[in-house]
Amino acid sequence: MEEFAALVDALVYTRSRNEKLRLIAEYLRTTPDPDRGWALAAMTDGLSFPAVKASTIRNLMMERVDPVLWVLSRDFVGDTAETASLLWPEPQADVTPPPSVTEAVDALASMTRVSVMAELPKLLDRLDATGRYALIKLSTGGMRIGVSARLAKTAFAQAFGVAVEDVEEYWHGLQPPYAPLFAWAADGAPPPDSGDVPLFRPFMLAHPLDDVVVDLEDYVAEWKWDGIRVQLVHAGGETRLYSRTGDDISGSFPEMAEALTFPAVLDGELLVRGSHQGGAAGGAASFNALQQRLGRKTVSARMLSEYPAFVRLYDVLIIEGEDLRELPWHARRARLEALMPRLPSERFDISAVVEARHFEHLAEIRSGARDEAIEGLMLKRRDSPYVAGRRTGLWYKWKRDPLLVDCVLMYAQRGNGKRSSFYSDYTFGCWDGDPDTGAELLPVGKAYFGFTDEELKQIDRYVRNHTVNRFGPVRETDRSLVFEVAFDSVHASKRHKSGLAMRFPRISRIRWDKPAEEADRVDALRALIRD
Amino acid sequence: MARHSSAMPADFSWIRAEPHGIHLAPADCWIDPARPVGRALVTHGHGDHARGGHGETIATPATLAIMELRYQTREGAAPVEYGQTIRLPGGVAATFIPAGHVLGSAQILLEHAGERVIVTGDYKRRADPTCPPFEVTPCDVFITEATFGLPVFCHPPVAQEVAKLTKALSDHPDRCVLVGAYALGKAQRLIAELRAAGHHAPIYLHGAMERMCRLYEDFGVGLGELRLVADHSKDDLRSTIVVCPPGALNDRWSRRLPDPITAMASGWMRVRQRARQRNVELPLVISDHADWGELTRTIEEVNPAETWITHGREEALLRWCQLHQRRARALALVGYEDEDD
């Protein structure tokens, strides 16, 4: 555990990607099995210990330190694991040496909601503050140490001189501590057998187009639909639906899991039927409707009939055991079109190609996309294979321009992690009438990005100097600062007092110059609802 | 628990906390005022406590020298030695007592009508080769700082942090270790601690550090051989320790250094995210302020009838006083900055 704790600590303080890769690769090379496998799982969010929650840590601390001092400390530090690691009372008596990662994982896995209160302290007592930090991070999940799963896999590939694409592919069929993966990469054993398992394949992703202009001879355009990107995999008689991050969401969409009945891997956009996107014929509902279906463990018959899901297909990766990923886009597209008659039409359609004469014509079509409530356009190189990740020049996303509204900062909350101690999460509002005749501000949204580090410091200072009320980590400001807020769309919502919810709001500009009375009214936002 | 005999029901109305400093009404005199006043008592030389422009400034000789360095004038300077008591108008007596914070730093004991009040300014209880140690002095009201007034703050032994620094140096012979340290106090203490740990090689300074280091040496604090970065090439600086103000750590200035390992010496480095916010790779938890254990132990040892808490995390220290049945209140003073510790 000490080596792992030292690695976690070093990663926290390391900025350079190459140095992070070197640190992880070094650890993976020099640490024995199965410790390194568990450590890798911890770094890639592959571990889950249901008995240990953030609230467990809080409750353990409440038994050991005064609750008020705990809250003040947690608020200052901005991280529960770190606060607990620092406040944990050093054990008085001689203690057993620190556990190995494997011993810690075994102990954590055997804990129940009840036993955890007695068992977790025994582990914490055997560690110093650095070790306690690593253990709590590992046990509560979500290390947040600046290491993405992709970075960890790249480090794995680097440690053993194997291809990262292979690592990605084999990874998904395996469980921690990934013994067959290490045997393959470190000891030259045959690759792990994926066999007849419906495995996730890493998605091909797009770069923003920004200022690039492409030739439509080389690139094809498709609509970018406002749903969630999914992969449907059928193998060994089973179908699974995976999200962008590789999470299995089949349980929330049983109708989709039943709809693919032959071996294939398909890439598309998960949507709900409606008339919101692309008109009434074969249309899709807004993202808001899809949201009703997300994250549900059980799905009622009413849900299924009110919000019927379907997938608008973009691509085909594998069909009946034949891997098509090396083929150019146009060849895969032809295979996909040929495949459509085999798929039930109420559950599948194909994302149409957008016909444009030239780039400028396409730009015109895109600027009309607002009314269609489409996210924008995708541009795909016609001769490109399907490659995992974001490869420059192959796929571009060309989002429509965001909507803008001027709002007034109402509340600010201290951030977590890197932004602990900074007021970095903002709630802003618009006027519910004419501010000159006594209108009030109604909160319309929250945003916590879109500004630079320097601007964050300025807003933080502003918040501290314009506070009129404090509620724990939240400050109410005197409502004098205007933000220009950018967002992708706005929807009716019963959850908010203003009756609307913005999608993907971010701070686009800070209007230090603009008087608060000149901010927009809620009516202006309401007029943009297209539900 | 025994309390000082003259405790209740005195009201200490002769000493008041105003937003811009502590005011002694009978003497019409301020302690560490945030703006120019007629007569000021100054605890130590840090800019947020020792502002310029007062008619008369009463402080230790070292503090006055530090202020002269900053404000280029000795006008109104009234030196007072440690242990010396001076009489102020209105029957107020003031005694300067070592606070162990930086060179010249003092607690100020104020006596009036049989009541004793101590203003600590900033202080610490750990040994510091650059200044005399904090002296525990009995009083009725103890006005304490609370910069690190949260139980998460526990400064490790300084030797352990210095060892981290020298290890980083020997592990990376082609690089230098660039340490951000507050130009008054922290920098000189760090250098003195390095010398005590047997590091006798020249230490390189950012230009802004030079005069203050020389002032320390004038007051008898030996710092060994110091050189200016500006006089040396990148190659000269490999395998050396370079000390700069925290603000220069991520500045263009540091580009002249050979692949520096960025370190910072500060009590805030105890919290990972604070180190990350400053792009620090090698956090050194070295502070010139009392940590939580020192703050609470000092209140117990001084054992005042009342504790008043000034700048820092006053809520937590207030809570601790409540939990230990000690009378306490927080003073709302403005203008003290603690971010660079």
Tab-separated table of N, CA and C in Angstrom, chain A residues 115-204:
chain	number	residue	atom	x	y	z
A	115	SER	N	-20.372	-3.884	9.279
A	115	SER	CA	-19.016	-4.184	9.763
A	115	SER	C	-18.014	-3.100	9.381
A	116	VAL	N	-18.347	-2.312	8.349
A	116	VAL	CA	-17.383	-1.321	7.872
A	116	VAL	C	-16.989	-0.338	8.982
A	117	MET	N	-17.915	-0.026	9.866
A	117	MET	CA	-17.625	0.958	10.906
A	117	MET	C	-16.555	0.463	11.876
A	118	ALA	N	-16.418	-0.848	12.003
A	118	ALA	CA	-15.379	-1.392	12.881
A	118	ALA	C	-14.135	-1.816	12.094
A	119	GLU	N	-14.348	-2.254	10.858
A	119	GLU	CA	-13.229	-2.838	10.096
A	119	GLU	C	-12.380	-1.791	9.372
A	120	LEU	N	-13.015	-0.796	8.797
A	120	LEU	CA	-12.246	0.205	8.055
A	120	LEU	C	-11.248	0.946	8.972
A	121	PRO	N	-11.658	1.316	10.191
A	121	PRO	CA	-10.687	1.958	11.088
A	121	PRO	C	-9.435	1.121	11.318
A	122	LYS	N	-9.588	-0.216	11.339
A	122	LYS	CA	-8.405	-1.064	11.562
A	122	LYS	C	-7.397	-0.890	10.435
A	123	LEU	N	-7.915	-0.763	9.206
A	123	LEU	CA	-7.007	-0.536	8.071
A	123	LEU	C	-6.381	0.859	8.170
A	124	LEU	N	-7.214	1.855	8.467
A	124	LEU	CA	-6.712	3.241	8.524
A	124	LEU	C	-5.648	3.394	9.611
A	125	ASP	N	-5.822	2.669	10.713
A	125	ASP	CA	-4.859	2.762	11.813
A	125	ASP	C	-3.474	2.252	11.408
A	126	ARG	N	-3.417	1.442	10.359
A	126	ARG	CA	-2.127	0.865	9.965
A	126	ARG	C	-1.384	1.741	8.963
A	127	LEU	N	-1.968	2.885	8.601
A	127	LEU	CA	-1.379	3.718	7.548
A	127	LEU	C	-1.056	5.116	8.055
A	128	ASP	N	-0.127	5.782	7.364
A	128	ASP	CA	0.121	7.190	7.665
A	128	ASP	C	-0.841	8.048	6.826
A	129	ALA	N	-0.728	9.373	6.934
A	129	ALA	CA	-1.708	10.248	6.282
A	129	ALA	C	-1.761	10.008	4.769
A	130	THR	N	-0.600	9.806	4.150
A	130	THR	CA	-0.555	9.566	2.704
A	130	THR	C	-1.244	8.245	2.358
A	131	GLY	N	-0.969	7.235	3.164
A	131	GLY	CA	-1.592	5.929	2.954
A	131	GLY	C	-3.095	5.978	3.182
A	132	ARG	N	-3.501	6.729	4.196
A	132	ARG	CA	-4.944	6.844	4.470
A	132	ARG	C	-5.653	7.525	3.305
A	133	TYR	N	-5.011	8.534	2.756
A	133	TYR	CA	-5.592	9.240	1.606
A	133	TYR	C	-5.812	8.259	0.445
A	134	ALA	N	-4.772	7.498	0.135
A	134	ALA	CA	-4.878	6.545	-0.975
A	134	ALA	C	-5.947	5.500	-0.684
A	135	LEU	N	-5.982	5.008	0.543
A	135	LEU	CA	-6.959	3.963	0.885
A	135	LEU	C	-8.391	4.493	0.775
A	136	ILE	N	-8.627	5.695	1.276
A	136	ILE	CA	-9.992	6.239	1.233
A	136	ILE	C	-10.399	6.515	-0.213
A	137	LYS	N	-9.467	7.054	-1.001
A	137	LYS	CA	-9.766	7.296	-2.418
A	137	LYS	C	-10.109	5.981	-3.111
A	138	LEU	N	-9.302	4.976	-2.840
A	138	LEU	CA	-9.506	3.676	-3.474
A	138	LEU	C	-10.830	3.061	-3.042
A	139	SER	N	-11.190	3.214	-1.759
A	139	SER	CA	-12.368	2.509	-1.271
A	139	SER	C	-13.664	3.225	-1.615
A	140	THR	N	-13.627	4.549	-1.773
A	140	THR	CA	-14.872	5.253	-2.088
A	140	THR	C	-15.046	5.466	-3.585
A	141	GLY	N	-14.033	5.075	-4.382
A	141	GLY	CA	-14.156	5.163	-5.838
A	141	GLY	C	-13.927	6.574	-6.333
A	142	GLY	N	-13.589	6.681	-7.615
A	142	GLY	CA	-13.344	8.012	-8.186
A	142	GLY	C	-12.100	8.636	-7.596
A	143	MET	N	-10.924	8.174	-8.026
A	143	MET	CA	-9.677	8.661	-7.436
A	143	MET	C	-9.474	10.147	-7.685
A	144	ARG	N	-9.860	10.621	-8.861
A	144	ARG	CA	-9.661	12.030	-9.216
A	144	ARG	C	-8.241	12.499	-8.916
A	145	ILE	N	-7.291	11.804	-9.481
A	145	ILE	CA	-5.903	12.197	-9.273
A	145	ILE	C	-5.297	12.616	-10.594
A	146	GLY	N	-6.132	13.094	-11.490
A	146	GLY	CA	-5.630	13.577	-12.769
A	146	GLY	C	-5.197	12.460	-13.698
A	147	VAL	N	-5.758	11.266	-13.489
A	147	VAL	CA	-5.420	10.143	-14.364
A	147	VAL	C	-6.717	9.620	-14.969
A	148	SER	N	-6.865	9.743	-16.275
A	148	SER	CA	-8.033	9.171	-16.930
A	148	SER	C	-7.768	7.697	-17.171
A	149	ALA	N	-8.858	6.965	-17.414
A	149	ALA	CA	-8.702	5.544	-17.724
A	149	ALA	C	-7.807	5.386	-18.959
A	150	ARG	N	-7.979	6.295	-19.890
A	150	ARG	CA	-7.195	6.234	-21.120
A	150	ARG	C	-5.701	6.405	-20.809
A	151	LEU	N	-5.385	7.342	-19.919
A	151	LEU	CA	-3.978	7.572	-19.566
A	151	LEU	C	-3.400	6.331	-18.897
A	152	ALA	N	-4.184	5.713	-18.006
A	152	ALA	CA	-3.705	4.522	-17.307
A	152	ALA	C	-3.442	3.391	-18.306
A	153	LYS	N	-4.337	3.269	-19.299
A	153	LYS	CA	-4.146	2.210	-20.300
A	153	LYS	C	-2.933	2.506	-21.172
A	154	THR	N	-2.742	3.776	-21.483
A	154	THR	CA	-1.553	4.152	-22.264
A	154	THR	C	-0.291	3.828	-21.475
A	155	ALA	N	-0.338	4.101	-20.160
A	155	ALA	CA	0.823	3.790	-19.321
A	155	ALA	C	1.063	2.285	-19.287
A	156	PHE	N	-0.024	1.529	-19.226
A	156	PHE	CA	0.091	0.066	-19.248
A	156	PHE	C	0.784	-0.369	-20.535
A	157	ALA	N	0.317	0.179	-21.661
A	157	ALA	CA	0.900	-0.177	-22.956
A	157	ALA	C	2.388	0.180	-22.983
A	158	GLN	N	2.699	1.351	-22.430
A	158	GLN	CA	4.084	1.819	-22.413
A	158	GLN	C	4.968	0.947	-21.508
A	159	ALA	N	4.383	0.507	-20.398
A	159	ALA	CA	5.155	-0.288	-19.435
A	159	ALA	C	5.638	-1.581	-20.064
A	160	PHE	N	4.797	-2.166	-20.920
A	160	PHE	CA	5.134	-3.490	-21.436
A	160	PHE	C	5.355	-3.516	-22.944
A	161	GLY	N	5.373	-2.336	-23.570
A	161	GLY	CA	5.647	-2.274	-24.997
A	161	GLY	C	4.594	-2.957	-25.849
A	162	VAL	N	3.314	-2.776	-25.517
A	162	VAL	CA	2.238	-3.330	-26.349
A	162	VAL	C	1.396	-2.177	-26.902
A	163	ALA	N	0.501	-2.484	-27.865
A	163	ALA	CA	-0.301	-1.425	-28.489
A	163	ALA	C	-1.489	-1.068	-27.602
A	164	VAL	N	-1.723	0.244	-27.445
A	164	VAL	CA	-2.793	0.677	-26.552
A	164	VAL	C	-4.164	0.241	-27.072
A	165	GLU	N	-4.320	0.144	-28.399
A	165	GLU	CA	-5.598	-0.317	-28.961
A	165	GLU	C	-5.894	-1.762	-28.512
A	166	ASP	N	-4.835	-2.571	-28.489
A	166	ASP	CA	-5.020	-3.955	-28.030
A	166	ASP	C	-5.418	-3.988	-26.561
A	167	VAL	N	-4.756	-3.108	-25.792
A	167	VAL	CA	-5.072	-3.061	-24.361
A	167	VAL	C	-6.546	-2.713	-24.175
A	168	GLU	N	-7.000	-1.679	-24.892
A	168	GLU	CA	-8.405	-1.250	-24.812
A	168	GLU	C	-9.343	-2.409	-25.123
A	169	GLU	N	-9.026	-3.123	-26.162
A	169	GLU	CA	-9.923	-4.170	-26.645
A	169	GLU	C	-10.005	-5.343	-25.665
A	170	TYR	N	-8.843	-5.804	-25.188
A	170	TYR	CA	-8.851	-6.968	-24.289
A	170	TYR	C	-9.405	-6.610	-22.915
A	171	TRP	N	-9.142	-5.387	-22.518
A	171	TRP	CA	-9.510	-4.875	-21.194
A	171	TRP	C	-10.965	-5.176	-20.848
A	172	HIS	N	-11.837	-4.900	-21.848
A	172	HIS	CA	-13.255	-4.877	-21.524
A	172	HIS	C	-13.858	-6.212	-21.153
A	173	GLY	N	-13.219	-7.287	-21.551
A	173	GLY	CA	-13.783	-8.575	-21.183
A	173	GLY	C	-13.290	-9.058	-19.830
A	174	LEU	N	-12.433	-8.293	-19.193
A	174	LEU	CA	-11.746	-8.793	-17.999
A	174	LEU	C	-12.185	-8.096	-16.728
A	175	GLN	N	-11.990	-8.787	-15.650
A	175	GLN	CA	-12.295	-8.232	-14.340
A	175	GLN	C	-10.981	-7.964	-13.593
A	176	PRO	N	-10.950	-6.972	-12.699
A	176	PRO	CA	-9.763	-6.768	-11.869
A	176	PRO	C	-9.482	-8.049	-11.069
A	177	PRO	N	-8.243	-8.391	-10.818
A	177	PRO	CA	-7.023	-7.632	-11.109
A	177	PRO	C	-6.386	-7.938	-12.466
A	178	TYR	N	-7.173	-8.308	-13.453
A	178	TYR	CA	-6.720	-8.409	-14.852
A	178	TYR	C	-5.521	-9.343	-15.046
A	179	ALA	N	-5.530	-10.487	-14.359
A	179	ALA	CA	-4.386	-11.392	-14.448
A	179	ALA	C	-4.043	-11.757	-15.900
A	180	PRO	N	-5.035	-12.122	-16.748
A	180	PRO	CA	-4.680	-12.507	-18.126
A	180	PRO	C	-4.066	-11.344	-18.922
A	181	LEU	N	-4.457	-10.119	-18.594
A	181	LEU	CA	-3.921	-8.956	-19.301
A	181	LEU	C	-2.436	-8.785	-18.974
A	182	PHE	N	-2.090	-8.915	-17.689
A	182	PHE	CA	-0.685	-8.817	-17.291
A	182	PHE	C	0.112	-10.001	-17.846
A	183	ALA	N	-0.510	-11.201	-17.834
A	183	ALA	CA	0.195	-12.385	-18.343
A	183	ALA	C	0.527	-12.178	-19.817
A	184	TRP	N	-0.428	-11.596	-20.553
A	184	TRP	CA	-0.226	-11.337	-21.987
A	184	TRP	C	0.855	-10.276	-22.202
A	185	ALA	N	0.703	-9.145	-21.522
A	185	ALA	CA	1.590	-8.005	-21.794
A	185	ALA	C	2.971	-8.192	-21.182
A	186	ALA	N	3.028	-8.719	-19.959
A	186	ALA	CA	4.307	-8.778	-19.248
A	186	ALA	C	5.045	-10.082	-19.534
A	187	ASP	N	4.313	-11.178	-19.704
A	187	ASP	CA	4.972	-12.483	-19.806
A	187	ASP	C	4.810	-13.139	-21.167
A	188	GLY	N	4.189	-12.444	-22.120
A	188	GLY	CA	4.070	-12.990	-23.466
A	188	GLY	C	3.082	-14.128	-23.603
A	189	ALA	N	2.150	-14.260	-22.663
A	189	ALA	CA	1.107	-15.284	-22.799
A	189	ALA	C	0.172	-14.902	-23.954
A	190	PRO	N	-0.631	-15.859	-24.470
A	190	PRO	CA	-1.559	-15.503	-25.549
A	190	PRO	C	-2.567	-14.453	-25.069
A	191	PRO	N	-3.096	-13.629	-26.006
A	191	PRO	CA	-4.026	-12.579	-25.591
A	191	PRO	C	-5.266	-13.159	-24.917
A	192	PRO	N	-5.856	-12.407	-24.010
A	192	PRO	CA	-7.087	-12.865	-23.350
A	192	PRO	C	-8.145	-13.171	-24.404
A	193	ASP	N	-8.924	-14.229	-24.176
A	193	ASP	CA	-9.904	-14.687	-25.147
A	193	ASP	C	-11.218	-13.946	-24.933
A	194	SER	N	-11.610	-13.156	-25.945
A	194	SER	CA	-12.867	-12.414	-25.791
A	194	SER	C	-14.060	-13.298	-26.156
A	195	GLY	N	-13.838	-14.294	-26.997
A	195	GLY	CA	-14.827	-15.325	-27.303
A	195	GLY	C	-16.203	-14.788	-27.614
A	196	ASP	N	-17.195	-15.423	-27.026
A	196	ASP	CA	-18.580	-15.105	-27.340
A	196	ASP	C	-19.187	-14.185	-26.296
A	197	VAL	N	-18.490	-13.084	-26.017
A	197	VAL	CA	-18.979	-12.141	-25.005
A	197	VAL	C	-19.272	-10.813	-25.700
A	198	PRO	N	-20.410	-10.206	-25.392
A	198	PRO	CA	-20.721	-8.919	-26.036
A	198	PRO	C	-19.871	-7.782	-25.451
A	199	LEU	N	-18.673	-7.631	-25.989
A	199	LEU	CA	-17.707	-6.669	-25.472
A	199	LEU	C	-17.884	-5.285	-26.071
A	200	PHE	N	-17.552	-4.320	-25.283
A	200	PHE	CA	-17.518	-2.930	-25.748
A	200	PHE	C	-16.266	-2.696	-26.586
A	201	ARG	N	-16.404	-2.004	-27.696
A	201	ARG	CA	-15.244	-1.575	-28.497
A	201	ARG	C	-15.110	-0.066	-28.343
A	202	PRO	N	-13.889	0.418	-28.158
A	202	PRO	CA	-13.719	1.872	-27.976
A	202	PRO	C	-14.299	2.665	-29.156
A	203	PHE	N	-14.973	3.748	-28.851
A	203	PHE	CA	-15.612	4.577	-29.872
A	203	PHE	C	-14.590	5.368	-30.688
A	204	MET	N	-14.969	5.660	-31.910
A	204	MET	CA	-14.244	6.652	-32.698
A	204	MET	C	-14.869	8.005	-32.371
